[in-house]
Amino acid sequence: MSDDGCPHLETYLQEFNRESYRFVNAYFATCVSQEARRRKALSCLCYVCGGSGPQLYACLHCIYFACRGAHFLEHQTSTKHYIALELSYSMLYCHQCKDFIYDRECLEIARQHLMREARSLSKSISWRPWMPSKVEVELLRNHPRRRVVTPMSSIGLRGLLNLGKTCFMNCIVQALIHTPLLRDYFLSEKHECSIESSTKCLVCEVARLFQEFYSGAKAPLSLHRLLHLIWTHAHHLAGYEQQDAHEFLMATLNIIHRHCKNSADCDRSVVPMAAPRKSSSASDSDATMRCNCIIDQIFTGRLQSDVVCQLCKGVSTTIDPFWDISLDLGETHQGCGPPKSLLDCLERFTRAEHLGPSAKIECSSCKSYQESTKQFSMRTLPIVASFHLKRFEHSDLIDKKISTFISFPVELDMAPFMSHKTDGLTDFRYSLYAVINHTGTMETGHYIAYVRHQKDVWVKCDDHIITTATLKQVLDSEGYLLFYHKKILEYEAKI
């Protein structure tokens, strides 16, 4: 259907305007109130067979509901009522054109009704595809020569020069560049810098890197400006010594978060921590736990810690924000052997742990120090779940690297590790999209990254060298940092 729409719809609107569409959509498609849901339950049945679906249409000329196909076709043919509303997705249909109809004003009415429905049910708004604004449509028309990403396209792939033991930085940048929502944010130029000089803003530099990666150029990039900014804001990482990729990731996220916080990108000032800390009770609201910057929206989850008194069984709960989960690989104090898979690590991380007599806590109910158990669980999960396998072990006697092979899946279900039982509506499945590996020893090592470039297409990023990789190569790698993206996103209604 062309942008000009349907001539039969224009004729219909001249007679009925859009009020009949507004009423039918509000009461029988999106159901904006309890009364609307009651009406739909009682009245929204096929006038021919009495059924409720699976796909009902409502005539916009008169009060008539019928199933898709012969039942509704009979009504349209006999009455010459050509314009109908499909009730599952609020789509206009023209019997004369035998096609669905695009009408911007009706789509806006449907969008407003979806917001009202979400508010009345206290739920997230269901996903709807992106619709360009008039300005965006005009831009697309005025720039017909646009880069198109094809199945074999290399757009988004750039090698990164090693500036002297900076492989740790190159790998983290490759993982961030291939984080879908982060890419969408920066390529749509959402960042509004409020720092005096943009050359001092790490977010501006990251935005520039995204433009470089997706420019179509193929020459390797130098990250000297990014490295200088990291050194400026994280002094402990300054110098050309080999740094830990996990530490660099946490520092980078923290600096981006702080720079977003000081701009229009963020309206609250809570900095999430990578490690658990006692900071809040379970009754604290989400507003006090989260800011609204892009880093928080993508990477921040909430970890619940339950401490149970062994005498009175009273429970003390704290909830802490996190950007990643660090998982031990060594043997436990209970004598359990080392884990063999990511699921083993997560099961051990969320297992109840007896704190013992040397770590008694003061119970608020017993008013005395008592032995207790402590258990972690996931209160809320981020869009990107990143896992840090603690392969570097530091002690007073010796520092060593744990090279044990830890298997990790392509698809990960986090439902077993949630604080609350699943209601069947929320999806906790994740898909692997980046893996960072460390080869060598603690003294002399090298970082490489595997990233998912497109669906079922993996590449190996070894500084300035980019080569294709198989999924088997990815899954057979040692694994130091694992990045998983949520498969189904829940969209919150902006009320």
PDB file of N, CA and C in Angstrom, residues 176-257:
ATOM      1  N   LEU A 176      31.282  -4.274  23.284  1.00  0.00           N
ATOM      2  CA  LEU A 176      30.326  -3.172  23.444  1.00  0.00           C
ATOM      3  C   LEU A 176      29.762  -2.734  22.098  1.00  0.00           C
ATOM      4  N   ILE A 177      30.600  -2.685  21.074  1.00  0.00           N
ATOM      5  CA  ILE A 177      30.146  -2.280  19.743  1.00  0.00           C
ATOM      6  C   ILE A 177      29.076  -3.241  19.228  1.00  0.00           C
ATOM      7  N   HIS A 178      29.175  -4.514  19.602  1.00  0.00           N
ATOM      8  CA  HIS A 178      28.228  -5.520  19.120  1.00  0.00           C
ATOM      9  C   HIS A 178      27.094  -5.790  20.112  1.00  0.00           C
ATOM     10  N   THR A 179      26.907  -4.885  21.077  1.00  0.00           N
ATOM     11  CA  THR A 179      25.746  -4.953  21.961  1.00  0.00           C
ATOM     12  C   THR A 179      24.581  -4.253  21.265  1.00  0.00           C
ATOM     13  N   PRO A 180      23.528  -4.982  20.855  1.00  0.00           N
ATOM     14  CA  PRO A 180      22.494  -4.410  19.971  1.00  0.00           C
ATOM     15  C   PRO A 180      21.879  -3.098  20.437  1.00  0.00           C
ATOM     16  N   LEU A 181      21.410  -3.025  21.683  1.00  0.00           N
ATOM     17  CA  LEU A 181      20.733  -1.810  22.130  1.00  0.00           C
ATOM     18  C   LEU A 181      21.700  -0.641  22.303  1.00  0.00           C
ATOM     19  N   LEU A 182      22.942  -0.933  22.654  1.00  0.00           N
ATOM     20  CA  LEU A 182      23.948   0.123  22.747  1.00  0.00           C
ATOM     21  C   LEU A 182      24.231   0.681  21.359  1.00  0.00           C
ATOM     22  N   ARG A 183      24.315  -0.205  20.377  1.00  0.00           N
ATOM     23  CA  ARG A 183      24.511   0.221  18.982  1.00  0.00           C
ATOM     24  C   ARG A 183      23.348   1.108  18.517  1.00  0.00           C
ATOM     25  N   ASP A 184      22.108   0.666  18.789  1.00  0.00           N
ATOM     26  CA  ASP A 184      20.943   1.448  18.370  1.00  0.00           C
ATOM     27  C   ASP A 184      20.937   2.827  19.018  1.00  0.00           C
ATOM     28  N   TYR A 185      21.333   2.881  20.280  1.00  0.00           N
ATOM     29  CA  TYR A 185      21.332   4.148  21.015  1.00  0.00           C
ATOM     30  C   TYR A 185      22.310   5.140  20.392  1.00  0.00           C
ATOM     31  N   PHE A 186      23.546   4.696  20.152  1.00  0.00           N
ATOM     32  CA  PHE A 186      24.559   5.626  19.669  1.00  0.00           C
ATOM     33  C   PHE A 186      24.389   5.954  18.186  1.00  0.00           C
ATOM     34  N   LEU A 187      23.928   5.004  17.383  1.00  0.00           N
ATOM     35  CA  LEU A 187      23.737   5.300  15.963  1.00  0.00           C
ATOM     36  C   LEU A 187      22.522   6.200  15.733  1.00  0.00           C
ATOM     37  N   SER A 188      21.616   6.278  16.700  1.00  0.00           N
ATOM     38  CA  SER A 188      20.473   7.190  16.578  1.00  0.00           C
ATOM     39  C   SER A 188      20.740   8.540  17.246  1.00  0.00           C
ATOM     40  N   GLU A 189      22.014   8.732  17.680  1.00  0.00           N
ATOM     41  CA  GLU A 189      22.468  10.013  18.229  1.00  0.00           C
ATOM     42  C   GLU A 189      21.595  10.483  19.389  1.00  0.00           C
ATOM     43  N   LYS A 190      21.376   9.600  20.353  1.00  0.00           N
ATOM     44  CA  LYS A 190      20.557   9.938  21.519  1.00  0.00           C
ATOM     45  C   LYS A 190      21.312  10.749  22.564  1.00  0.00           C
ATOM     46  N   HIS A 191      22.647  10.660  22.554  1.00  0.00           N
ATOM     47  CA  HIS A 191      23.432  11.319  23.597  1.00  0.00           C
ATOM     48  C   HIS A 191      23.448  12.830  23.386  1.00  0.00           C
ATOM     49  N   GLU A 192      23.151  13.573  24.449  1.00  0.00           N
ATOM     50  CA  GLU A 192      23.217  15.033  24.439  1.00  0.00           C
ATOM     51  C   GLU A 192      24.263  15.462  25.467  1.00  0.00           C
ATOM     52  N   CYS A 193      25.404  15.858  24.977  1.00  0.00           N
ATOM     53  CA  CYS A 193      26.534  16.160  25.872  1.00  0.00           C
ATOM     54  C   CYS A 193      26.343  17.512  26.544  1.00  0.00           C
ATOM     55  N   SER A 194      26.612  17.555  27.846  1.00  0.00           N
ATOM     56  CA  SER A 194      26.528  18.816  28.589  1.00  0.00           C
ATOM     57  C   SER A 194      27.868  19.160  29.223  1.00  0.00           C
ATOM     58  N   ILE A 195      28.912  18.362  28.908  1.00  0.00           N
ATOM     59  CA  ILE A 195      30.255  18.662  29.403  1.00  0.00           C
ATOM     60  C   ILE A 195      30.835  19.785  28.548  1.00  0.00           C
ATOM     61  N   GLU A 196      31.602  20.684  29.169  1.00  0.00           N
ATOM     62  CA  GLU A 196      32.114  21.877  28.480  1.00  0.00           C
ATOM     63  C   GLU A 196      32.784  21.528  27.162  1.00  0.00           C
ATOM     64  N   SER A 197      33.673  20.563  27.178  1.00  0.00           N
ATOM     65  CA  SER A 197      34.375  20.152  25.960  1.00  0.00           C
ATOM     66  C   SER A 197      34.052  18.698  25.670  1.00  0.00           C
ATOM     67  N   SER A 198      33.540  18.426  24.462  1.00  0.00           N
ATOM     68  CA  SER A 198      33.179  17.054  24.120  1.00  0.00           C
ATOM     69  C   SER A 198      34.408  16.148  24.044  1.00  0.00           C
ATOM     70  N   THR A 199      35.611  16.753  23.913  1.00  0.00           N
ATOM     71  CA  THR A 199      36.832  15.942  23.871  1.00  0.00           C
ATOM     72  C   THR A 199      37.132  15.309  25.221  1.00  0.00           C
ATOM     73  N   LYS A 200      36.454  15.793  26.291  1.00  0.00           N
ATOM     74  CA  LYS A 200      36.642  15.221  27.626  1.00  0.00           C
ATOM     75  C   LYS A 200      35.542  14.226  27.984  1.00  0.00           C
ATOM     76  N   CYS A 201      34.574  14.053  27.097  1.00  0.00           N
ATOM     77  CA  CYS A 201      33.416  13.194  27.382  1.00  0.00           C
ATOM     78  C   CYS A 201      33.623  11.824  26.759  1.00  0.00           C
ATOM     79  N   LEU A 202      33.651  10.797  27.586  1.00  0.00           N
ATOM     80  CA  LEU A 202      33.837   9.440  27.080  1.00  0.00           C
ATOM     81  C   LEU A 202      32.644   8.988  26.242  1.00  0.00           C
ATOM     82  N   VAL A 203      31.442   9.451  26.585  1.00  0.00           N
ATOM     83  CA  VAL A 203      30.248   9.052  25.835  1.00  0.00           C
ATOM     84  C   VAL A 203      30.326   9.583  24.403  1.00  0.00           C
ATOM     85  N   CYS A 204      30.811  10.819  24.240  1.00  0.00           N
ATOM     86  CA  CYS A 204      30.979  11.393  22.898  1.00  0.00           C
ATOM     87  C   CYS A 204      31.995  10.580  22.096  1.00  0.00           C
ATOM     88  N   GLU A 205      33.066  10.145  22.750  1.00  0.00           N
ATOM     89  CA  GLU A 205      34.080   9.347  22.052  1.00  0.00           C
ATOM     90  C   GLU A 205      33.527   7.983  21.645  1.00  0.00           C
ATOM     91  N   VAL A 206      32.740   7.363  22.523  1.00  0.00           N
ATOM     92  CA  VAL A 206      32.116   6.079  22.169  1.00  0.00           C
ATOM     93  C   VAL A 206      31.146   6.257  21.009  1.00  0.00           C
ATOM     94  N   ALA A 207      30.395   7.359  21.019  1.00  0.00           N
ATOM     95  CA  ALA A 207      29.479   7.649  19.913  1.00  0.00           C
ATOM     96  C   ALA A 207      30.251   7.788  18.601  1.00  0.00           C
ATOM     97  N   ARG A 208      31.417   8.447  18.659  1.00  0.00           N
ATOM     98  CA  ARG A 208      32.248   8.597  17.463  1.00  0.00           C
ATOM     99  C   ARG A 208      32.745   7.240  16.969  1.00  0.00           C
ATOM    100  N   LEU A 209      33.107   6.358  17.906  1.00  0.00           N
ATOM    101  CA  LEU A 209      33.577   5.022  17.525  1.00  0.00           C
ATOM    102  C   LEU A 209      32.484   4.228  16.827  1.00  0.00           C
ATOM    103  N   PHE A 210      31.251   4.326  17.315  1.00  0.00           N
ATOM    104  CA  PHE A 210      30.151   3.633  16.638  1.00  0.00           C
ATOM    105  C   PHE A 210      29.991   4.139  15.203  1.00  0.00           C
ATOM    106  N   GLN A 211      30.118   5.445  15.001  1.00  0.00           N
ATOM    107  CA  GLN A 211      30.032   5.996  13.650  1.00  0.00           C
ATOM    108  C   GLN A 211      31.168   5.461  12.778  1.00  0.00           C
ATOM    109  N   GLU A 212      32.358   5.345  13.345  1.00  0.00           N
ATOM    110  CA  GLU A 212      33.504   4.817  12.597  1.00  0.00           C
ATOM    111  C   GLU A 212      33.291   3.354  12.225  1.00  0.00           C
ATOM    112  N   PHE A 213      32.804   2.570  13.180  1.00  0.00           N
ATOM    113  CA  PHE A 213      32.597   1.144  12.926  1.00  0.00           C
ATOM    114  C   PHE A 213      31.567   0.922  11.822  1.00  0.00           C
ATOM    115  N   TYR A 214      30.514   1.736  11.793  1.00  0.00           N
ATOM    116  CA  TYR A 214      29.421   1.522  10.844  1.00  0.00           C
ATOM    117  C   TYR A 214      29.485   2.472   9.641  1.00  0.00           C
ATOM    118  N   SER A 215      30.672   3.043   9.398  1.00  0.00           N
ATOM    119  CA  SER A 215      30.835   3.930   8.244  1.00  0.00           C
ATOM    120  C   SER A 215      31.029   3.157   6.949  1.00  0.00           C
ATOM    121  N   GLY A 216      31.377   1.877   7.053  1.00  0.00           N
ATOM    122  CA  GLY A 216      31.662   1.079   5.860  1.00  0.00           C
ATOM    123  C   GLY A 216      33.141   0.974   5.566  1.00  0.00           C
ATOM    124  N   ALA A 217      33.975   1.783   6.244  1.00  0.00           N
ATOM    125  CA  ALA A 217      35.426   1.707   6.067  1.00  0.00           C
ATOM    126  C   ALA A 217      35.946   0.398   6.669  1.00  0.00           C
ATOM    127  N   LYS A 218      37.093  -0.060   6.163  1.00  0.00           N
ATOM    128  CA  LYS A 218      37.609  -1.360   6.598  1.00  0.00           C
ATOM    129  C   LYS A 218      38.972  -1.283   7.278  1.00  0.00           C
ATOM    130  N   ALA A 219      39.634  -0.128   7.206  1.00  0.00           N
ATOM    131  CA  ALA A 219      40.968  -0.010   7.805  1.00  0.00           C
ATOM    132  C   ALA A 219      40.883  -0.105   9.320  1.00  0.00           C
ATOM    133  N   PRO A 220      41.881  -0.719   9.966  1.00  0.00           N
ATOM    134  CA  PRO A 220      41.870  -0.813  11.439  1.00  0.00           C
ATOM    135  C   PRO A 220      41.851   0.562  12.096  1.00  0.00           C
ATOM    136  N   LEU A 221      41.203   0.630  13.253  1.00  0.00           N
ATOM    137  CA  LEU A 221      41.071   1.877  14.002  1.00  0.00           C
ATOM    138  C   LEU A 221      42.097   1.948  15.128  1.00  0.00           C
ATOM    139  N   SER A 222      42.472   3.164  15.474  1.00  0.00           N
ATOM    140  CA  SER A 222      43.313   3.396  16.641  1.00  0.00           C
ATOM    141  C   SER A 222      42.451   3.969  17.757  1.00  0.00           C
ATOM    142  N   LEU A 223      42.567   3.400  18.952  1.00  0.00           N
ATOM    143  CA  LEU A 223      41.755   3.830  20.090  1.00  0.00           C
ATOM    144  C   LEU A 223      42.546   4.739  21.034  1.00  0.00           C
ATOM    145  N   HIS A 224      43.475   5.532  20.492  1.00  0.00           N
ATOM    146  CA  HIS A 224      44.330   6.338  21.367  1.00  0.00           C
ATOM    147  C   HIS A 224      43.528   7.385  22.137  1.00  0.00           C
ATOM    148  N   ARG A 225      42.476   7.942  21.508  1.00  0.00           N
ATOM    149  CA  ARG A 225      41.668   8.943  22.225  1.00  0.00           C
ATOM    150  C   ARG A 225      40.864   8.303  23.350  1.00  0.00           C
ATOM    151  N   LEU A 226      40.296   7.144  23.078  1.00  0.00           N
ATOM    152  CA  LEU A 226      39.555   6.418  24.122  1.00  0.00           C
ATOM    153  C   LEU A 226      40.483   6.048  25.268  1.00  0.00           C
ATOM    154  N   LEU A 227      41.679   5.557  24.932  1.00  0.00           N
ATOM    155  CA  LEU A 227      42.634   5.154  25.963  1.00  0.00           C
ATOM    156  C   LEU A 227      43.028   6.348  26.828  1.00  0.00           C
ATOM    157  N   HIS A 228      43.249   7.495  26.205  1.00  0.00           N
ATOM    158  CA  HIS A 228      43.621   8.695  26.970  1.00  0.00           C
ATOM    159  C   HIS A 228      42.508   9.115  27.921  1.00  0.00           C
ATOM    160  N   LEU A 229      41.253   9.044  27.447  1.00  0.00           N
ATOM    161  CA  LEU A 229      40.126   9.408  28.308  1.00  0.00           C
ATOM    162  C   LEU A 229      39.990   8.442  29.483  1.00  0.00           C
ATOM    163  N   ILE A 230      40.191   7.155  29.233  1.00  0.00           N
ATOM    164  CA  ILE A 230      40.131   6.175  30.329  1.00  0.00           C
ATOM    165  C   ILE A 230      41.232   6.474  31.340  1.00  0.00           C
ATOM    166  N   TRP A 231      42.437   6.750  30.855  1.00  0.00           N
ATOM    167  CA  TRP A 231      43.539   7.081  31.766  1.00  0.00           C
ATOM    168  C   TRP A 231      43.213   8.334  32.587  1.00  0.00           C
ATOM    169  N   THR A 232      42.557   9.304  31.955  1.00  0.00           N
ATOM    170  CA  THR A 232      42.236  10.563  32.633  1.00  0.00           C
ATOM    171  C   THR A 232      41.240  10.349  33.768  1.00  0.00           C
ATOM    172  N   HIS A 233      40.274   9.466  33.545  1.00  0.00           N
ATOM    173  CA  HIS A 233      39.186   9.293  34.524  1.00  0.00           C
ATOM    174  C   HIS A 233      39.362   8.059  35.410  1.00  0.00           C
ATOM    175  N   ALA A 234      40.275   7.153  35.041  1.00  0.00           N
ATOM    176  CA  ALA A 234      40.556   5.961  35.864  1.00  0.00           C
ATOM    177  C   ALA A 234      42.073   5.817  35.972  1.00  0.00           C
ATOM    178  N   HIS A 235      42.638   6.538  36.925  1.00  0.00           N
ATOM    179  CA  HIS A 235      44.100   6.632  37.021  1.00  0.00           C
ATOM    180  C   HIS A 235      44.763   5.279  37.260  1.00  0.00           C
ATOM    181  N   HIS A 236      44.065   4.353  37.892  1.00  0.00           N
ATOM    182  CA  HIS A 236      44.681   3.055  38.193  1.00  0.00           C
ATOM    183  C   HIS A 236      44.919   2.230  36.937  1.00  0.00           C
ATOM    184  N   LEU A 237      44.313   2.631  35.804  1.00  0.00           N
ATOM    185  CA  LEU A 237      44.518   1.908  34.549  1.00  0.00           C
ATOM    186  C   LEU A 237      45.540   2.597  33.650  1.00  0.00           C
ATOM    187  N   ALA A 238      46.087   3.730  34.084  1.00  0.00           N
ATOM    188  CA  ALA A 238      47.034   4.487  33.258  1.00  0.00           C
ATOM    189  C   ALA A 238      48.349   3.725  33.114  1.00  0.00           C
ATOM    190  N   GLY A 239      48.966   3.830  31.925  1.00  0.00           N
ATOM    191  CA  GLY A 239      50.235   3.169  31.667  1.00  0.00           C
ATOM    192  C   GLY A 239      50.080   2.042  30.666  1.00  0.00           C
ATOM    193  N   TYR A 240      51.217   1.637  30.096  1.00  0.00           N
ATOM    194  CA  TYR A 240      51.180   0.624  29.037  1.00  0.00           C
ATOM    195  C   TYR A 240      51.421  -0.788  29.559  1.00  0.00           C
ATOM    196  N   GLU A 241      51.045  -1.042  30.803  1.00  0.00           N
ATOM    197  CA  GLU A 241      51.124  -2.406  31.322  1.00  0.00           C
ATOM    198  C   GLU A 241      49.855  -3.167  30.930  1.00  0.00           C
ATOM    199  N   GLN A 242      49.966  -4.484  30.868  1.00  0.00           N
ATOM    200  CA  GLN A 242      48.797  -5.305  30.572  1.00  0.00           C
ATOM    201  C   GLN A 242      47.784  -5.163  31.709  1.00  0.00           C
ATOM    202  N   GLN A 243      46.539  -4.846  31.370  1.00  0.00           N
ATOM    203  CA  GLN A 243      45.485  -4.680  32.364  1.00  0.00           C
ATOM    204  C   GLN A 243      44.468  -5.817  32.242  1.00  0.00           C
ATOM    205  N   ASP A 244      43.659  -5.936  33.283  1.00  0.00           N
ATOM    206  CA  ASP A 244      42.627  -6.972  33.291  1.00  0.00           C
ATOM    207  C   ASP A 244      41.409  -6.484  32.502  1.00  0.00           C
ATOM    208  N   ALA A 245      40.914  -7.291  31.571  1.00  0.00           N
ATOM    209  CA  ALA A 245      39.787  -6.897  30.727  1.00  0.00           C
ATOM    210  C   ALA A 245      38.528  -6.657  31.548  1.00  0.00           C
ATOM    211  N   HIS A 246      38.316  -7.450  32.586  1.00  0.00           N
ATOM    212  CA  HIS A 246      37.136  -7.272  33.431  1.00  0.00           C
ATOM    213  C   HIS A 246      37.199  -5.944  34.171  1.00  0.00           C
ATOM    214  N   GLU A 247      38.360  -5.615  34.693  1.00  0.00           N
ATOM    215  CA  GLU A 247      38.526  -4.350  35.407  1.00  0.00           C
ATOM    216  C   GLU A 247      38.317  -3.176  34.452  1.00  0.00           C
ATOM    217  N   PHE A 248      38.809  -3.315  33.225  1.00  0.00           N
ATOM    218  CA  PHE A 248      38.633  -2.264  32.228  1.00  0.00           C
ATOM    219  C   PHE A 248      37.159  -2.101  31.864  1.00  0.00           C
ATOM    220  N   LEU A 249      36.426  -3.208  31.747  1.00  0.00           N
ATOM    221  CA  LEU A 249      34.991  -3.152  31.443  1.00  0.00           C
ATOM    222  C   LEU A 249      34.244  -2.393  32.522  1.00  0.00           C
ATOM    223  N   MET A 250      34.508  -2.720  33.788  1.00  0.00           N
ATOM    224  CA  MET A 250      33.817  -2.057  34.888  1.00  0.00           C
ATOM    225  C   MET A 250      34.147  -0.566  34.925  1.00  0.00           C
ATOM    226  N   ALA A 251      35.416  -0.224  34.683  1.00  0.00           N
ATOM    227  CA  ALA A 251      35.810   1.186  34.690  1.00  0.00           C
ATOM    228  C   ALA A 251      35.145   1.944  33.548  1.00  0.00           C
ATOM    229  N   THR A 252      35.083   1.328  32.373  1.00  0.00           N
ATOM    230  CA  THR A 252      34.476   1.973  31.209  1.00  0.00           C
ATOM    231  C   THR A 252      32.989   2.215  31.428  1.00  0.00           C
ATOM    232  N   LEU A 253      32.273   1.207  31.914  1.00  0.00           N
ATOM    233  CA  LEU A 253      30.847   1.366  32.179  1.00  0.00           C
ATOM    234  C   LEU A 253      30.613   2.447  33.230  1.00  0.00           C
ATOM    235  N   ASN A 254      31.475   2.478  34.234  1.00  0.00           N
ATOM    236  CA  ASN A 254      31.317   3.459  35.306  1.00  0.00           C
ATOM    237  C   ASN A 254      31.523   4.883  34.789  1.00  0.00           C
ATOM    238  N   ILE A 255      32.529   5.075  33.937  1.00  0.00           N
ATOM    239  CA  ILE A 255      32.796   6.419  33.407  1.00  0.00           C
ATOM    240  C   ILE A 255      31.685   6.854  32.467  1.00  0.00           C
ATOM    241  N   ILE A 256      31.237   5.949  31.592  1.00  0.00           N
ATOM    242  CA  ILE A 256      30.124   6.287  30.694  1.00  0.00           C
ATOM    243  C   ILE A 256      28.892   6.647  31.518  1.00  0.00           C
ATOM    244  N   HIS A 257      28.648   5.871  32.568  1.00  0.00           N
ATOM    245  CA  HIS A 257      27.508   6.135  33.445  1.00  0.00           C
ATOM    246  C   HIS A 257      27.613   7.528  34.071  1.00  0.00           C
TER     247      HIS A 257
END
